[in-house]
PDB file of C-alpha atoms in Angstrom:
ATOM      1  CA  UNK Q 681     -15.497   3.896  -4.490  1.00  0.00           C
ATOM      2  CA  UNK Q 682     -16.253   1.568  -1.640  1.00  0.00           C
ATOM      3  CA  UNK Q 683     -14.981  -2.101  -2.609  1.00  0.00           C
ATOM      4  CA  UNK Q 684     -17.673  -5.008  -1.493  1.00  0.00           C
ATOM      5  CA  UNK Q 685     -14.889  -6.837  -0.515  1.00  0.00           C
ATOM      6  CA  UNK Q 686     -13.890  -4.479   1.898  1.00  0.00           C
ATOM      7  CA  UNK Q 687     -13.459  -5.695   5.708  1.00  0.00           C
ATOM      8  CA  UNK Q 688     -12.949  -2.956   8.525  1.00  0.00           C
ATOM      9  CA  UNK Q 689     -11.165  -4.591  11.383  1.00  0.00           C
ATOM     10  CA  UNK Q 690     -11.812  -2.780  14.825  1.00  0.00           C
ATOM     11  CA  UNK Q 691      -9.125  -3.182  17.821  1.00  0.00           C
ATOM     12  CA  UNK Q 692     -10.772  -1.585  21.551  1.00  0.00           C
ATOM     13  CA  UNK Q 693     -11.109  -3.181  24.744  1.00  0.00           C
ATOM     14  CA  UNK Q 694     -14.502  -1.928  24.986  1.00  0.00           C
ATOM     15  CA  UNK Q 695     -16.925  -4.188  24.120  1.00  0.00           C
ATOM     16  CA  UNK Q 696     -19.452  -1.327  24.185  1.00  0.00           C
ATOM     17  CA  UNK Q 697     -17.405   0.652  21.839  1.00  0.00           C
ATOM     18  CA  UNK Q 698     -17.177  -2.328  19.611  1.00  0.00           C
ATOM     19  CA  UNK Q 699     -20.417  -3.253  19.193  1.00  0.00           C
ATOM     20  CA  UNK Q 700     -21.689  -0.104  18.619  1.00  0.00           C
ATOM     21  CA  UNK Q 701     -18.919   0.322  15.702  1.00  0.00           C
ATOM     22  CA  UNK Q 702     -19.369  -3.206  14.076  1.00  0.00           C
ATOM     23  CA  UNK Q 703     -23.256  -2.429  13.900  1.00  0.00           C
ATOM     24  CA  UNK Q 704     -22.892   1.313  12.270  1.00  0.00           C
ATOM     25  CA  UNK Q 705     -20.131  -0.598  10.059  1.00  0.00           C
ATOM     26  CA  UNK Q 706     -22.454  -3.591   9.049  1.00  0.00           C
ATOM     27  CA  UNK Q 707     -25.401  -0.749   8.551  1.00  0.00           C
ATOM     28  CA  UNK Q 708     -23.880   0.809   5.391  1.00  0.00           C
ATOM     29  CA  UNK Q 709     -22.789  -3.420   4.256  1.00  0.00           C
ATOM     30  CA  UNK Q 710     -19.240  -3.690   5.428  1.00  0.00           C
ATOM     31  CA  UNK Q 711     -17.956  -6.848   6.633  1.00  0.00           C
ATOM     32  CA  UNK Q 712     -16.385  -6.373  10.211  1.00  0.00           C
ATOM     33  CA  UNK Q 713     -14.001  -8.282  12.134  1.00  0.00           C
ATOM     34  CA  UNK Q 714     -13.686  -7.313  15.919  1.00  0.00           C
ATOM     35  CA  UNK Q 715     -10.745  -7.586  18.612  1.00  0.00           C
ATOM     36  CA  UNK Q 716     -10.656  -6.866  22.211  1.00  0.00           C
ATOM     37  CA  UNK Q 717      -7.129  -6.873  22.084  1.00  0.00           C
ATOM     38  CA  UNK Q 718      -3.845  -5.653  20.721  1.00  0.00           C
ATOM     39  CA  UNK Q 719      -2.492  -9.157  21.217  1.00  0.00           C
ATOM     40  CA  UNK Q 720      -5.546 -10.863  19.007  1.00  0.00           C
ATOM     41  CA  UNK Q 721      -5.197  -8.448  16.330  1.00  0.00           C
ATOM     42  CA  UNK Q 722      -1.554  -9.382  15.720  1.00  0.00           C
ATOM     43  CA  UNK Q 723      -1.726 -13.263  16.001  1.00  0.00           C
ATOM     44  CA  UNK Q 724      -4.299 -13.012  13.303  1.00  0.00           C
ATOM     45  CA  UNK Q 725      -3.253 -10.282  11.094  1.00  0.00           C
ATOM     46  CA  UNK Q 726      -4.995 -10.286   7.978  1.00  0.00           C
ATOM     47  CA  UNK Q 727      -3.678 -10.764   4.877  1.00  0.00           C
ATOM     48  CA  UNK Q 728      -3.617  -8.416   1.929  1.00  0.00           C
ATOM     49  CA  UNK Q 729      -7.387  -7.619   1.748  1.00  0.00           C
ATOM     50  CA  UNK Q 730      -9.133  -4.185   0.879  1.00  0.00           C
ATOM     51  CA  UNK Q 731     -10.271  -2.679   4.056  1.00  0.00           C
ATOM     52  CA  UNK Q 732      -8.968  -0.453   7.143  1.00  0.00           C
ATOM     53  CA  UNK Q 733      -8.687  -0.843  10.643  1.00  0.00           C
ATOM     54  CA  UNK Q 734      -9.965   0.919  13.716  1.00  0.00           C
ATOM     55  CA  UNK Q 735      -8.213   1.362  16.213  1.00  0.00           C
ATOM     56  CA  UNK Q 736      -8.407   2.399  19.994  1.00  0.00           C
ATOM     57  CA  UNK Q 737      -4.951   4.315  21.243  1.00  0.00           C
ATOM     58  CA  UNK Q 738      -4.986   3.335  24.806  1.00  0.00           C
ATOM     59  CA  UNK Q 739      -5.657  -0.167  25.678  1.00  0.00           C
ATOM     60  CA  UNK Q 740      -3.537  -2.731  28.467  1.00  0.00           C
ATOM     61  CA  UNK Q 741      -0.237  -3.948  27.526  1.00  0.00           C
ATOM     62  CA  UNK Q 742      -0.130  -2.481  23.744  1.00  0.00           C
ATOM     63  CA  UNK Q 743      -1.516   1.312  23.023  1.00  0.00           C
ATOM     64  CA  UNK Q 744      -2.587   1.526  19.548  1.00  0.00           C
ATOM     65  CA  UNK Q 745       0.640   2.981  18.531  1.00  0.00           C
ATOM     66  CA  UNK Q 746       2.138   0.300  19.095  1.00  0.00           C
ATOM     67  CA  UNK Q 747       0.588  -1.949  16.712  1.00  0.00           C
ATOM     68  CA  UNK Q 748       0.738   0.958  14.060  1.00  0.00           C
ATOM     69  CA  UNK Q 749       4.458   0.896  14.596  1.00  0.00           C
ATOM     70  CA  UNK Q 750       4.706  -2.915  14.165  1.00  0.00           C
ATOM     71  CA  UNK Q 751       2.283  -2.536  10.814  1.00  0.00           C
ATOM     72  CA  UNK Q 752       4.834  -0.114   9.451  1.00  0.00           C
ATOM     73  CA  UNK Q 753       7.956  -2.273  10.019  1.00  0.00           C
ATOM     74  CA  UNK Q 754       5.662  -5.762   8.763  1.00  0.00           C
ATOM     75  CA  UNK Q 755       5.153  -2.815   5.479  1.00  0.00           C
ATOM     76  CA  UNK Q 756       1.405  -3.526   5.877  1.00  0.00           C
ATOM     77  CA  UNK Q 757      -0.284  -0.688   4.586  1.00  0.00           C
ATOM     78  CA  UNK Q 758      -3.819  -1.067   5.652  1.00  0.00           C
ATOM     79  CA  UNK Q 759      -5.156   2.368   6.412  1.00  0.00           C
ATOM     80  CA  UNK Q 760      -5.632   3.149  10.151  1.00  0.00           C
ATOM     81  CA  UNK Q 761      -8.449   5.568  11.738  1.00  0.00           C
ATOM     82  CA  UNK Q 762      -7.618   6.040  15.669  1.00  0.00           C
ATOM     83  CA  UNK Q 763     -10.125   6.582  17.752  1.00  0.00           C
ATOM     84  CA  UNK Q 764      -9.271   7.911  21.754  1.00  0.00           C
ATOM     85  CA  UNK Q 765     -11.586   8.611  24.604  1.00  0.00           C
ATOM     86  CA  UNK Q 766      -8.800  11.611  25.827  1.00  0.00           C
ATOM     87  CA  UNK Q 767      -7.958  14.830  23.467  1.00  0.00           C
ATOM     88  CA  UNK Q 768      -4.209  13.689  23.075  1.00  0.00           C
ATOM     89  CA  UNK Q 769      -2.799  16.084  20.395  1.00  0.00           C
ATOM     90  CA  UNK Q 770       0.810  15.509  20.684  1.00  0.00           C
ATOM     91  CA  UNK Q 771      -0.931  11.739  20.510  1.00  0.00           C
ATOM     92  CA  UNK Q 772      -2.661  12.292  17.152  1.00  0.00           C
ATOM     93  CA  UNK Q 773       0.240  14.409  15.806  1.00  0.00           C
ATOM     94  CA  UNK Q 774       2.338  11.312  16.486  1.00  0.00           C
ATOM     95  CA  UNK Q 775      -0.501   8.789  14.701  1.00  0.00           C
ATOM     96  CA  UNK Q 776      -1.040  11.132  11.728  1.00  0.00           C
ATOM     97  CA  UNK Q 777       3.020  11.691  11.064  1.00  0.00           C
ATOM     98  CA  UNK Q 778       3.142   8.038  10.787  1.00  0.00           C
ATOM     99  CA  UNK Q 779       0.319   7.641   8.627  1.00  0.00           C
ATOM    100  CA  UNK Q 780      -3.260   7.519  10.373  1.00  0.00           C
ATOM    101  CA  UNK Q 781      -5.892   8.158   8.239  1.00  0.00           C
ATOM    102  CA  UNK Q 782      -7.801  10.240  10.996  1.00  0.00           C
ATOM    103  CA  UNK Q 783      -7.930  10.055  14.885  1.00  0.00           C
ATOM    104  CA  UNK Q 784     -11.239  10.939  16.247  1.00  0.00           C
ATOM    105  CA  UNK Q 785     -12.563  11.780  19.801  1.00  0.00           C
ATOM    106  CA  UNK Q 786     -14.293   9.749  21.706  1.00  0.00           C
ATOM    107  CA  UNK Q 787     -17.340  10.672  21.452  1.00  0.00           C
ATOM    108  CA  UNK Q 788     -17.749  10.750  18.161  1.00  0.00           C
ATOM    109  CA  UNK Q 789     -20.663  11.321  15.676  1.00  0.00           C
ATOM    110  CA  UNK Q 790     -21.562   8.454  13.868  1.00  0.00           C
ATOM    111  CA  UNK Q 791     -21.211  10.460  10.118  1.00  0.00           C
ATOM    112  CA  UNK Q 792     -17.356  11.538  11.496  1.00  0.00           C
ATOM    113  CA  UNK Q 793     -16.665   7.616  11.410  1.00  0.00           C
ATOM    114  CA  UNK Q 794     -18.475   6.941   8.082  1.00  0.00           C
ATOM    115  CA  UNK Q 795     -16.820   9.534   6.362  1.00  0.00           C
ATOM    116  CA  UNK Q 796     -13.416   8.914   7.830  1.00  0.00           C
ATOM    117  CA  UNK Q 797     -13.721   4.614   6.583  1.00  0.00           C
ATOM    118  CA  UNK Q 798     -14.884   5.932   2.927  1.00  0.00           C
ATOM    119  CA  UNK Q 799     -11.915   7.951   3.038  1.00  0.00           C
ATOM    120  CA  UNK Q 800      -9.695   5.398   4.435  1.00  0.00           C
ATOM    121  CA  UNK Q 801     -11.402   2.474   1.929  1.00  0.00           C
ATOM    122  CA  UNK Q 802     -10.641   4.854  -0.881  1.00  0.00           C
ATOM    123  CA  UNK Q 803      -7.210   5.408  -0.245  1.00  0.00           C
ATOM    124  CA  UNK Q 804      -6.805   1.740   0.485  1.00  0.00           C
ATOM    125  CA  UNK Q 805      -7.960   0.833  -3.384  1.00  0.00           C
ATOM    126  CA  UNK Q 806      -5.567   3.405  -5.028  1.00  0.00           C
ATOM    127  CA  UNK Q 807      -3.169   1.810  -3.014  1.00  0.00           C
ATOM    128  CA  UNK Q 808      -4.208  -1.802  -3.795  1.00  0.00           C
ATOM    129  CA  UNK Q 809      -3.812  -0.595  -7.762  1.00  0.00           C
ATOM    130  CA  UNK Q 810      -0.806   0.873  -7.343  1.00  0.00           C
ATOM    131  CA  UNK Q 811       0.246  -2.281  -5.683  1.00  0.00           C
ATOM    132  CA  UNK Q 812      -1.069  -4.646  -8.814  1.00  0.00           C
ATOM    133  CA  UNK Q 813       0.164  -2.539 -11.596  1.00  0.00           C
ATOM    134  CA  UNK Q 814       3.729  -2.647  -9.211  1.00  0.00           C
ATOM    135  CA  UNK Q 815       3.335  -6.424  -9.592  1.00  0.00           C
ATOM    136  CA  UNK Q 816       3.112  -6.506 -13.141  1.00  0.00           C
ATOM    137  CA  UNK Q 817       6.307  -4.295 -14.082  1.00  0.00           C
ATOM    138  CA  UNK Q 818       8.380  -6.474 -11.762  1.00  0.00           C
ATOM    139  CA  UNK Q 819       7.120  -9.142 -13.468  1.00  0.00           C
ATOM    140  CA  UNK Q 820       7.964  -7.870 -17.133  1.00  0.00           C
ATOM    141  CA  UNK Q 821      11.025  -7.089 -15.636  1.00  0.00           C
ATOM    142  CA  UNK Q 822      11.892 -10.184 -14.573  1.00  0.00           C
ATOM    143  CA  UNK Q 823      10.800 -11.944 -17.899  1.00  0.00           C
ATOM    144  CA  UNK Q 824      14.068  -9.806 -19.336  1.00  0.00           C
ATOM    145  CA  UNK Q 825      17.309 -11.834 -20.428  1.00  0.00           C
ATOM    146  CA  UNK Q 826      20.776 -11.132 -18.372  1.00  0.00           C
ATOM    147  CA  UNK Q 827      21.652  -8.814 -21.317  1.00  0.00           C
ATOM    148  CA  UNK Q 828      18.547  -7.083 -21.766  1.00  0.00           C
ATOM    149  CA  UNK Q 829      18.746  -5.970 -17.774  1.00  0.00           C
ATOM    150  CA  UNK Q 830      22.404  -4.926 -18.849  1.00  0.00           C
ATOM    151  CA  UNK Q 831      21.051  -2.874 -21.682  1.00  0.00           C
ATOM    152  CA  UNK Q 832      18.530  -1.313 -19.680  1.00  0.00           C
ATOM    153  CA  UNK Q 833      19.372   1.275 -17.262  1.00  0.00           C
ATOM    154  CA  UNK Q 834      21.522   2.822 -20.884  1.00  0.00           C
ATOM    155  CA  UNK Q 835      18.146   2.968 -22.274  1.00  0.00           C
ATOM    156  CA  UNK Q 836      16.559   5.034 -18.882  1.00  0.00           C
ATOM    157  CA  UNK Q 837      20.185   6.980 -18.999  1.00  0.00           C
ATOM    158  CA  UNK Q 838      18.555   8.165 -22.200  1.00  0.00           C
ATOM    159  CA  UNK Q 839      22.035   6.733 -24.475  1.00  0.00           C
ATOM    160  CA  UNK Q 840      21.804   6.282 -28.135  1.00  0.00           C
ATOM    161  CA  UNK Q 841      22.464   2.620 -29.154  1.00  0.00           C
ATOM    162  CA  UNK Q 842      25.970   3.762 -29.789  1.00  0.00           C
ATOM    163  CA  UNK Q 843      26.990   4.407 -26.990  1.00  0.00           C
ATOM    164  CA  UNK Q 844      25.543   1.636 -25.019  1.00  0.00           C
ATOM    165  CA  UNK Q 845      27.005  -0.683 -27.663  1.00  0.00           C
ATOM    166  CA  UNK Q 846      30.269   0.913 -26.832  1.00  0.00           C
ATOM    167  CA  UNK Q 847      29.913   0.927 -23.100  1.00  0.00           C
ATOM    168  CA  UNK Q 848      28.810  -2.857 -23.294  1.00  0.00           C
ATOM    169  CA  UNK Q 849      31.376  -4.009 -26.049  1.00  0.00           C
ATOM    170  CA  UNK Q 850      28.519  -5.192 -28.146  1.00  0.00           C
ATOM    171  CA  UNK Q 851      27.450  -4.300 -31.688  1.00  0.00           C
ATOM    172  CA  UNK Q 852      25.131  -1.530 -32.271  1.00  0.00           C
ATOM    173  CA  UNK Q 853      22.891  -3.653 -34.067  1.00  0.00           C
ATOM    174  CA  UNK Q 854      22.690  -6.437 -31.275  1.00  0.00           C
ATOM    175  CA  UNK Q 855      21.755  -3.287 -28.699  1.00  0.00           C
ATOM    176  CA  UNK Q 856      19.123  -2.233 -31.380  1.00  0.00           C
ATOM    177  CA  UNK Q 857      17.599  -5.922 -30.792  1.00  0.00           C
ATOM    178  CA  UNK Q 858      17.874  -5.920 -27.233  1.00  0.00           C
ATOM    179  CA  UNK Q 859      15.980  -2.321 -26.999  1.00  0.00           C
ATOM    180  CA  UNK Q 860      13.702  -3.829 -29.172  1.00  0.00           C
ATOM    181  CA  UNK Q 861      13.093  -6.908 -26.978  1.00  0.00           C
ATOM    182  CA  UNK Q 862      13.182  -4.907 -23.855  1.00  0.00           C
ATOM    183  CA  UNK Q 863      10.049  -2.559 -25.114  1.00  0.00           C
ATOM    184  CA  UNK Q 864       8.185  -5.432 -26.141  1.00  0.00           C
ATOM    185  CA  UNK Q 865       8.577  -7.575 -22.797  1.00  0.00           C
ATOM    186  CA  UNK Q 866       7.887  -4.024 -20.951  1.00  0.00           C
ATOM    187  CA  UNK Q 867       5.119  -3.847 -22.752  1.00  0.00           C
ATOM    188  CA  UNK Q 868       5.703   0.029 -23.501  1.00  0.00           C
ATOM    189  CA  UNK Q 869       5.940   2.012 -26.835  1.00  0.00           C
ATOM    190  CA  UNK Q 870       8.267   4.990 -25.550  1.00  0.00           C
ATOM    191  CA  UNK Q 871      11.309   5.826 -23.463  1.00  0.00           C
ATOM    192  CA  UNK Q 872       8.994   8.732 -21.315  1.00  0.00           C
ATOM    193  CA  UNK Q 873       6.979   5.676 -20.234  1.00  0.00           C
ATOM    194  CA  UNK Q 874       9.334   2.617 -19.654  1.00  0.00           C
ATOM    195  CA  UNK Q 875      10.930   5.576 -17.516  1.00  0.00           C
ATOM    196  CA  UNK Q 876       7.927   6.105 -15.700  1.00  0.00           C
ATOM    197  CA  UNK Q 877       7.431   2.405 -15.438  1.00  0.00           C
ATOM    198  CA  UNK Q 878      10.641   1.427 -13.944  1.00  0.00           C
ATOM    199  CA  UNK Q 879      10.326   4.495 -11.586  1.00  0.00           C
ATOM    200  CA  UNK Q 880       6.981   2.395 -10.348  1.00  0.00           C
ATOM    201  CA  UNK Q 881       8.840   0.012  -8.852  1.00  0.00           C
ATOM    202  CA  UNK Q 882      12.521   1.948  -7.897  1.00  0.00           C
ATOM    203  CA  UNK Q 883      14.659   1.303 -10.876  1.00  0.00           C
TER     204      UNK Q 883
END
């Protein structure tokens, strides 16, 4: 489940520590992208791709945690494995809570990392599916008239056309059409899944 397009993006002011990573990385045919610093990582932060990131806790100037917290508040979800040369736990608890993939222990066998970027790469392709079938409901949703985004949370409410045609001082028939209209642009055949659908993205 490992995506060819997949880039692992390592972040350690050790150049020993990244060399050794980007060639274990390249060995299994990852691309890798290397930074000495927390400062380089940032002013070129990649762009939606699939891939994770590796990243050293303690470096000068910015610990790792730092540039975890300003993923989170950017919302950029690509999946982190931390790697420290000191047995932090209250450290890793911390990284974890916030949503590390792993934090390993420097040092560290070379099948630990492997296993711990399939893991990350896989949960970093569900996500990147969840995230393009996200795109596509808002995008139905947005093909909707004024009316039809009126008519709309009745229909998730689970109201008969009656009632919505009474709540929205319409005729039952021209709700009937909208519902109609709505399922077809949604591109769903029952109220369980345009439900489901409009859950997807928070509506």
């Amino acid at each position: 489940m490992v995506n060819n397009d997949s880039i692992i993006y390592i972040v350690d002011d050790d150049h020993s520590v990244l060399e050794a990573l980007s060639s274990l990385v390249r060995s299994i045919g990852l691309d890798v992208i290397c930074f000495s610093s927390a400062d380089a990582f940032l002013q070129q932060l990649p762009q939606r791709r699939h891939g994770c990131l590796i990243l050293d806790v303690r470096m000068p100037e910015m610990s790792g945690l730092d540039i975890q917290k300003i993923l989170n508040e950017k919302h950029h979800k690509l999946p982190i494995i931390f790697i420290s040369g000191h047995g932090d736990i209250p450290m890793a608890v911390q990284a974890v809570k916030e949503g590390a993939i792993d934090f390993l222990t420097k040092p560290f066998r070379e099948e630990e990392i492997l296993s711990a970027i399939r893991t990350a790469l896989k949960i970093d392709l569900i996500a990147s599916e969840q995230h393009h079938e996200q795109d596509l409901i808002r995008r139905r949703y947005a093909s909707l008239s004024e009316r039809e985004k009126q008519v709309l949370p009745f229909i998730l409410k689970g109201y008969l056309n009656k009632q919505t045609a009474i709540e929205l001082g319409i005729s039952e028939a021209t709700v009937k059409v909208h519902r109609h209209n709505i399922m077809i642009k949604m591109e769903t055949r029952s109220l369980p899944e345009i439900v489901r659908d409009m859950g997807k993205i928070g509506r």
